[in-house]
mmCIF file of C-alpha atoms in Angstrom:
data_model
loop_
_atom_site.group_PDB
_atom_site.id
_atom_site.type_symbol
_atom_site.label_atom_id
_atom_site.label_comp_id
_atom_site.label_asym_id
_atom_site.label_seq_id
_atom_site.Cartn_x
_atom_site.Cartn_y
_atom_site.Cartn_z
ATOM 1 C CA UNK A 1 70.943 74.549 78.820
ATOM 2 C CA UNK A 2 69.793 76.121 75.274
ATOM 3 C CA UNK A 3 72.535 75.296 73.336
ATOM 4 C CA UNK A 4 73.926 77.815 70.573
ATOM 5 C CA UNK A 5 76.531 75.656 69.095
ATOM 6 C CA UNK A 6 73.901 73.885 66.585
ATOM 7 C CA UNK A 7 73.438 77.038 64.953
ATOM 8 C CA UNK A 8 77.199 77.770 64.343
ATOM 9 C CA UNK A 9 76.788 77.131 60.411
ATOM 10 C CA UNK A 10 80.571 77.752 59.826
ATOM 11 C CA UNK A 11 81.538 74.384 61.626
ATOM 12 C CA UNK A 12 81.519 70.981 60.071
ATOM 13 C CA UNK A 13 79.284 68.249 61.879
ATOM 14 C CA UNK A 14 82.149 66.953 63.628
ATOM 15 C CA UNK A 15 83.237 70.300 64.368
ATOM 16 C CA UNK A 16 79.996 71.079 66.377
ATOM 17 C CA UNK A 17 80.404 67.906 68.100
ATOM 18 C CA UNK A 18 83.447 68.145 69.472
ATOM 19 C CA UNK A 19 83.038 72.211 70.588
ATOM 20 C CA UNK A 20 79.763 70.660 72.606
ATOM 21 C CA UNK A 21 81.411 68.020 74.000
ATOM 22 C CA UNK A 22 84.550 70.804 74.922
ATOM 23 C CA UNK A 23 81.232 72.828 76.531
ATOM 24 C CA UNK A 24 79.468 70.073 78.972
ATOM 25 C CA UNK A 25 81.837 67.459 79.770
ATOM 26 C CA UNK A 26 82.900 67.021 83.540
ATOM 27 C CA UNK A 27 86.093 68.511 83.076
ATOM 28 C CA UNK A 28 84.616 72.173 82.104
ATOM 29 C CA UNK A 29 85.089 75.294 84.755
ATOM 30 C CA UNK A 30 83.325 78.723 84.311
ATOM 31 C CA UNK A 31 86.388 79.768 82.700
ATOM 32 C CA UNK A 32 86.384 77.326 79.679
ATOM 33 C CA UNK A 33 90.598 76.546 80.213
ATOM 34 C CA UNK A 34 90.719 73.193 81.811
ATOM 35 C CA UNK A 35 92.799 70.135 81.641
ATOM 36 C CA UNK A 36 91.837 67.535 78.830
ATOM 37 C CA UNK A 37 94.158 65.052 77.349
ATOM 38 C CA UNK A 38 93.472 63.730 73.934
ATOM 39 C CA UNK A 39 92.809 60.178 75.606
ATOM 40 C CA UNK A 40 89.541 61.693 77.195
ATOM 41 C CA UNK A 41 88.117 62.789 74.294
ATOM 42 C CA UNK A 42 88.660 59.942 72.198
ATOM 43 C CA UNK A 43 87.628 57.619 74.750
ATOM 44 C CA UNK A 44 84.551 60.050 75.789
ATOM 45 C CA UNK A 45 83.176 60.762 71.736
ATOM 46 C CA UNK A 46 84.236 57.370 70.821
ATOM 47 C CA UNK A 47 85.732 58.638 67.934
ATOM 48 C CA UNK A 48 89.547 58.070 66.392
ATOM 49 C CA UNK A 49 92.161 60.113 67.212
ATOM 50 C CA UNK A 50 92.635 61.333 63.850
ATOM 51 C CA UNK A 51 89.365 62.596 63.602
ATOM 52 C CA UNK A 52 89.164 64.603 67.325
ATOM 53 C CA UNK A 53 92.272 65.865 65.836
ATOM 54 C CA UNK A 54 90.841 67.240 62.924
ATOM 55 C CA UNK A 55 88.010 68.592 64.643
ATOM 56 C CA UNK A 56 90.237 70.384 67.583
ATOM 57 C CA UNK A 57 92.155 71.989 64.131
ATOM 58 C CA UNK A 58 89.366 73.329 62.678
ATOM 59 C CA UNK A 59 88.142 74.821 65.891
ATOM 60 C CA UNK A 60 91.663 76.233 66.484
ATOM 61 C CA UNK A 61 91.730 77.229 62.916
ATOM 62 C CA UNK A 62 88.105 79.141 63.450
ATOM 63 C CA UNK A 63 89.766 81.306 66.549
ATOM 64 C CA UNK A 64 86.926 78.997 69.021
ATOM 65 C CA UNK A 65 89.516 77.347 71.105
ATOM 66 C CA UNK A 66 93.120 77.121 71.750
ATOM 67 C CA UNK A 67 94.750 73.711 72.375
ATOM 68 C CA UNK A 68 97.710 73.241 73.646
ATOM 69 C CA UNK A 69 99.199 69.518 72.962
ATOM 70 C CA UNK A 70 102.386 69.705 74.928
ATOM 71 C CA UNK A 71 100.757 70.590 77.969
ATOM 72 C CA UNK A 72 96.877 68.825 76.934
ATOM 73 C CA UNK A 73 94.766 71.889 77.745
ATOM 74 C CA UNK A 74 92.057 73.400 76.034
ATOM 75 C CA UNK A 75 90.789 77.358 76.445
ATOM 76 C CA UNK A 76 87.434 78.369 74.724
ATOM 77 C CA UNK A 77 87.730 81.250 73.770
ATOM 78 C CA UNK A 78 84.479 84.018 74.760
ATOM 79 C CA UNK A 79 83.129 80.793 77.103
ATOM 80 C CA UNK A 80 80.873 83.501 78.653
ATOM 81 C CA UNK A 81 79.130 83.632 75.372
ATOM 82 C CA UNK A 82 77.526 80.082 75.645
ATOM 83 C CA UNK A 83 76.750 79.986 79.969
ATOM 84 C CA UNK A 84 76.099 83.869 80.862
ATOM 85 C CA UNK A 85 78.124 83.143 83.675
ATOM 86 C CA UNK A 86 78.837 86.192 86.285
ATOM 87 C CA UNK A 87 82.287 85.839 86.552
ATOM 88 C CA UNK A 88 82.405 88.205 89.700
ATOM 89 C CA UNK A 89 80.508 85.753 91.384
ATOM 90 C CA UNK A 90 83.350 82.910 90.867
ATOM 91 C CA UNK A 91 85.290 81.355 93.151
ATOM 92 C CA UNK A 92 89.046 81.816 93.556
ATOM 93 C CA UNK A 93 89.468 78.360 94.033
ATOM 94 C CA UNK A 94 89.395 77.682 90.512
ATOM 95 C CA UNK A 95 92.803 79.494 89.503
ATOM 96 C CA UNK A 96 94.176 77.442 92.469
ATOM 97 C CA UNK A 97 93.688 74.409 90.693
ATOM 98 C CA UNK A 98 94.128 75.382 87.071
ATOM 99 C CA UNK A 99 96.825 73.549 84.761
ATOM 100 C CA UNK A 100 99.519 76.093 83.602
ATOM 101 C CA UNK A 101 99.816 76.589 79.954
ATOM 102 C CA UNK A 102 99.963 79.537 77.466
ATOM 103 C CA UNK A 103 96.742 78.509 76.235
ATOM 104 C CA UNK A 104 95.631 80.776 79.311
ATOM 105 C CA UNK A 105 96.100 83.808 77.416
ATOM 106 C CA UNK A 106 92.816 82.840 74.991
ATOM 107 C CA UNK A 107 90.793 82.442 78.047
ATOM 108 C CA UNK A 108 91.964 85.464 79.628
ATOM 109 C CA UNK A 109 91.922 87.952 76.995
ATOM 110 C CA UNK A 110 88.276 86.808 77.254
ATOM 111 C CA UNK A 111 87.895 86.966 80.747
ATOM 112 C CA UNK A 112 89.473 90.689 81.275
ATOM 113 C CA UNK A 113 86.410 91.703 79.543
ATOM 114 C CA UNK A 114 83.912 89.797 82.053
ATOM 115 C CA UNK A 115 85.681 90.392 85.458
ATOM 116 C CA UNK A 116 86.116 93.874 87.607
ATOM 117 C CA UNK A 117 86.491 95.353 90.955
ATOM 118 C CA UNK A 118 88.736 93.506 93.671
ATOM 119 C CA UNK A 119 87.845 90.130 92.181
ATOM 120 C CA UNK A 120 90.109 91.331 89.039
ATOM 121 C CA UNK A 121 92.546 92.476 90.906
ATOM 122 C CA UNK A 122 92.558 89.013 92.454
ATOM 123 C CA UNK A 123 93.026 87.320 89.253
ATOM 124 C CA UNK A 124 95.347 88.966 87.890
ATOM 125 C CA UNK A 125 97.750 89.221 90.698
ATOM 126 C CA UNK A 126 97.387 84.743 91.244
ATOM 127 C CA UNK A 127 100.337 83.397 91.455
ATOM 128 C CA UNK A 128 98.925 80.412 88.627
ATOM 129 C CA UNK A 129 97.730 83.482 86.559
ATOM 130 C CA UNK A 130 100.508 85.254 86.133
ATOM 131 C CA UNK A 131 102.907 81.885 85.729
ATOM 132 C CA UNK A 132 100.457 81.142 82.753
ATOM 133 C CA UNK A 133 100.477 84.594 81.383
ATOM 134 C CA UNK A 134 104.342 84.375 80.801
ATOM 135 C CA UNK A 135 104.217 81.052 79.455
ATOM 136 C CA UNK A 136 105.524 80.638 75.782
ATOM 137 C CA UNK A 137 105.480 84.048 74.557
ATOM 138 C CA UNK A 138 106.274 84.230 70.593
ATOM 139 C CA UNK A 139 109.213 86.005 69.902
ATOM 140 C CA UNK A 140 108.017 85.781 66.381
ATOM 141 C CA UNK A 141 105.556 88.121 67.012
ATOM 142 C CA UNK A 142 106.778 91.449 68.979
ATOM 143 C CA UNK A 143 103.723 92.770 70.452
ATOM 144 C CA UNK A 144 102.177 89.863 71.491
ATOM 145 C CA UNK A 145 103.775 90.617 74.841
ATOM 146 C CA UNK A 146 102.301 93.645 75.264
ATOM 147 C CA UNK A 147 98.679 92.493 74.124
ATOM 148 C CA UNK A 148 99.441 90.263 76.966
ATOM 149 C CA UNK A 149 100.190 93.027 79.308
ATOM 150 C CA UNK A 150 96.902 95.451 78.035
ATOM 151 C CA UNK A 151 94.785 92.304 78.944
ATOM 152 C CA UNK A 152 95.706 92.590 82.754
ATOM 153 C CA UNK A 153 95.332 96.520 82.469
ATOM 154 C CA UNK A 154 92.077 95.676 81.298
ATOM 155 C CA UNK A 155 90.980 93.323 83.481
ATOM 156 C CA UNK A 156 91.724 95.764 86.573
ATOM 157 C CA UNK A 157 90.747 98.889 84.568
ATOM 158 C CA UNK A 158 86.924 99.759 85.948
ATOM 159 C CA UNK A 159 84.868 100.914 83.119
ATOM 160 C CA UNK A 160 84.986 98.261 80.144
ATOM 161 C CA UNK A 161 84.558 100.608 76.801
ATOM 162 C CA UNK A 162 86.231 101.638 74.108
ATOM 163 C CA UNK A 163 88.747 98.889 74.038
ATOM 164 C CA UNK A 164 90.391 99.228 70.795
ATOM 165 C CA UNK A 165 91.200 102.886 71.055
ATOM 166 C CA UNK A 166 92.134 101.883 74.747
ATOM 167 C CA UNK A 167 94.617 99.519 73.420
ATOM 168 C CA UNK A 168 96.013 101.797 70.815
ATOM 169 C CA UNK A 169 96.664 104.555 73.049
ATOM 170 C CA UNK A 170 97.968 101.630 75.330
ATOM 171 C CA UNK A 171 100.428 100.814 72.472
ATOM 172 C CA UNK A 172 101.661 104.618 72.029
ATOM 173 C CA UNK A 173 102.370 104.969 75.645
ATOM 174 C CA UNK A 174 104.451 101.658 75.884
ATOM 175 C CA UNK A 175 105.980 101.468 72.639
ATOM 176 C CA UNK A 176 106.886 104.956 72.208
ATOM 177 C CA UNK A 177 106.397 106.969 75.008
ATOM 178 C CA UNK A 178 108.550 104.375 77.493
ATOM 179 C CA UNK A 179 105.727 103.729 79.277
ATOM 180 C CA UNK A 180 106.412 100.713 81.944
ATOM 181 C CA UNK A 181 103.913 98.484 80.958
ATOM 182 C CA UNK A 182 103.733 97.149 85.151
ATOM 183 C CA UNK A 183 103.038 101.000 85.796
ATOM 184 C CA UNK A 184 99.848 101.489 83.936
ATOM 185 C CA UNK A 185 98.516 98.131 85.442
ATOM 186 C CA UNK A 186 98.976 99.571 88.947
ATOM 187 C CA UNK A 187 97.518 102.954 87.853
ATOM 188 C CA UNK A 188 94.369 101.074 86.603
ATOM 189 C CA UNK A 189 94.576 99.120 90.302
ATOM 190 C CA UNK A 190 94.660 102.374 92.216
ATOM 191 C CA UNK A 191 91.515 104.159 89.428
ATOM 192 C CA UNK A 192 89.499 101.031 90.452
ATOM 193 C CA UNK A 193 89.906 101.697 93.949
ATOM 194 C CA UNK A 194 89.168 105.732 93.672
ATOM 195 C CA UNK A 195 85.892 104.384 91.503
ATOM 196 C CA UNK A 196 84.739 102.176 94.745
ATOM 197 C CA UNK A 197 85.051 105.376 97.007
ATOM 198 C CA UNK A 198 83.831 107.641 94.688
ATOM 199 C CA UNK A 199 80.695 105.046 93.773
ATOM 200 C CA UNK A 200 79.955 105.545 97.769
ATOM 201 C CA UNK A 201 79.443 109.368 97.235
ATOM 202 C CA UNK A 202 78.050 109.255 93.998
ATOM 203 C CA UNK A 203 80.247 112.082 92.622
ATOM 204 C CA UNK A 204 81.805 109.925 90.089
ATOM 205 C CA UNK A 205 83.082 110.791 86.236
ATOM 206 C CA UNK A 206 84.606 107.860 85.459
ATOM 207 C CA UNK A 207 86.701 107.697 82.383
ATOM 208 C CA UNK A 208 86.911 105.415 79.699
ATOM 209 C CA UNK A 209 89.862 103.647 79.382
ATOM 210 C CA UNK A 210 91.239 105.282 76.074
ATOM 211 C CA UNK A 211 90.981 108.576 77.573
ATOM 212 C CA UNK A 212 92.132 107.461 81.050
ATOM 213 C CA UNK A 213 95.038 106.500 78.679
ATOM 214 C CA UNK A 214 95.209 108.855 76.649
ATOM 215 C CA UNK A 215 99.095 110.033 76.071
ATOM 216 C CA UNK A 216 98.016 114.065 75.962
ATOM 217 C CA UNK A 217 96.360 114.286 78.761
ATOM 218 C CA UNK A 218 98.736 111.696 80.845
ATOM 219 C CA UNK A 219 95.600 110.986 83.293
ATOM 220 C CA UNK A 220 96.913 107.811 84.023
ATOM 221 C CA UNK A 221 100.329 109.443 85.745
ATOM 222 C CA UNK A 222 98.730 110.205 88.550
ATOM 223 C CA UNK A 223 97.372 107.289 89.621
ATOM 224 C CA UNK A 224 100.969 104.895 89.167
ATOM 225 C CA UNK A 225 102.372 105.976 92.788
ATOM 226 C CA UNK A 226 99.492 105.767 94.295
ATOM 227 C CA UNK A 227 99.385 101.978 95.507
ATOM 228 C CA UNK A 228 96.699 101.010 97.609
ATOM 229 C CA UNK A 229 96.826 98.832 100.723
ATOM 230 C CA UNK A 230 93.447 97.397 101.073
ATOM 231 C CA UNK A 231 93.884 94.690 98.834
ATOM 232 C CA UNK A 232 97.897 93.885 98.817
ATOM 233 C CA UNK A 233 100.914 96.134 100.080
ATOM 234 C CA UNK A 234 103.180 98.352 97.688
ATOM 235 C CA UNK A 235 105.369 96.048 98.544
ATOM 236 C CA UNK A 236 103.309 92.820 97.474
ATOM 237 C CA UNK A 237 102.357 93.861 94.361
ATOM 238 C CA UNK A 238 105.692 95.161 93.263
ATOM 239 C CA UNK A 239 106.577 91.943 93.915
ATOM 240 C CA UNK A 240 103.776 90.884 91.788
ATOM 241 C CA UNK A 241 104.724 93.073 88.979
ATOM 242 C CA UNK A 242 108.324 91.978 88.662
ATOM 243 C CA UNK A 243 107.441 88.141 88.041
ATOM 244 C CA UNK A 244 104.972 89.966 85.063
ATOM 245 C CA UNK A 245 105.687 88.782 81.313
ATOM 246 C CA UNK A 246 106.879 92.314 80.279
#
């Protein structure tokens, strides 16, 4: 492995040593959110626990990782960045086994950009997923919950562009439209699987997501009653939807 983390000249020596050691140690996953008490890394770097503190900080501080103490888990954020991983490719089993912590929401926000098709779908309707997603939402901020709920839209949603005028539009529909944030999640589920059948006779115009949501044109109300089967029931993923952080 070519490592990039050398070249990250805004981190202090220690800094770069800790984010490699976060990178290759035997507790990593292709998702960079894993389980990693403070004890391991001191006892791993052989280094004081004031200084892998300092070091996690700055890394926090940088937006690189999030760490969660209470709960002694660590997500790297845009893990994709340093592997090339093709998260499509990954197995399930890793969200079966994954420690639940809000820290999940830095690894995911990445994620929804790197996963699609019924693999997404996958994700975002696991049980540990969605447990994590929920976790410790900040009432101090008021639309961190529905960053949080734009992430799963995004992860099911089938063409990846345009995010930030996706989310904006998002934002309008939710926040002053009334918008149910569940609904436009299951409209992007049943868009991703008209884009499969329409892939098979090639007579696709698939929209970007801002325009898919884009409150004039109200695109996306078609597609909310529309639940398909092939992957879970109406009745599953309502159920699904109800246990969602919004």
């Amino acid at each position: 492995m070519k490592s990039i983390v050398w070249q990250l000249n805004k981190l202090k020596p220690k800094e770069k040593y800790v984010l490699e050691y976060l990178l290759t140690n035997s507790h990593t996953n292709p998702i960079g959110y894993y389980y990693l008490p403070e004890e391991y890394m001191t006892a791993d770097l052989n280094l004081a626990r004031t200084n892998v503190e300092e070091a996690i900080n700055g890394l926090v501080e940088k937006g690189l990782i999030v760490y969660d103490y209470s709960a002694s888990t660590v997500a790297i954020a845009n893990y994709k960045n340093y592997f090339g991983f093709d998260m499509n490719s990954m197995s399930l089993d890793i969200f079966d086994t994954m420690p639940i912590s809000g820290a999940f929401r830095k690894c995911f926000r990445w994620l929804s950009d790197c996963i699609s098709g019924e693999k997404a779908i996958q994700i975002v309707h696991h049980e540990k997923v969605r447990e994590s997603l929920m976790m410790e939402i900040d009432s101090t901020d008021s639309d961190e919950i529905y960053y949080t709920g734009f992430d799963m839209f995004w992860a099911v949603y089938p063409r990846k562009t345009g995010r930030d005028k996706a989310l904006e539009n998002y934002m309008k529909l939710v926040k002053i439209n009334g918008v149910e944030q569940e609904d436009l999640v299951k409209a992007a589920v049943n868009y991703n699987f008209d884009y499969k059948d329409f892939i098979a006779s090639r007579v696709l115009f698939l929209e970007c997501a801002d325009q898919f949501l884009e409150p004039e044109r109200r695109l996306y109300s078609k597609y909310i009653d529309e639940i398909e089967t092939r992957v879970c029931s109406r009745e599953e993923l309502d159920g699904v939807m109800e246990d969602c952080p919004f």
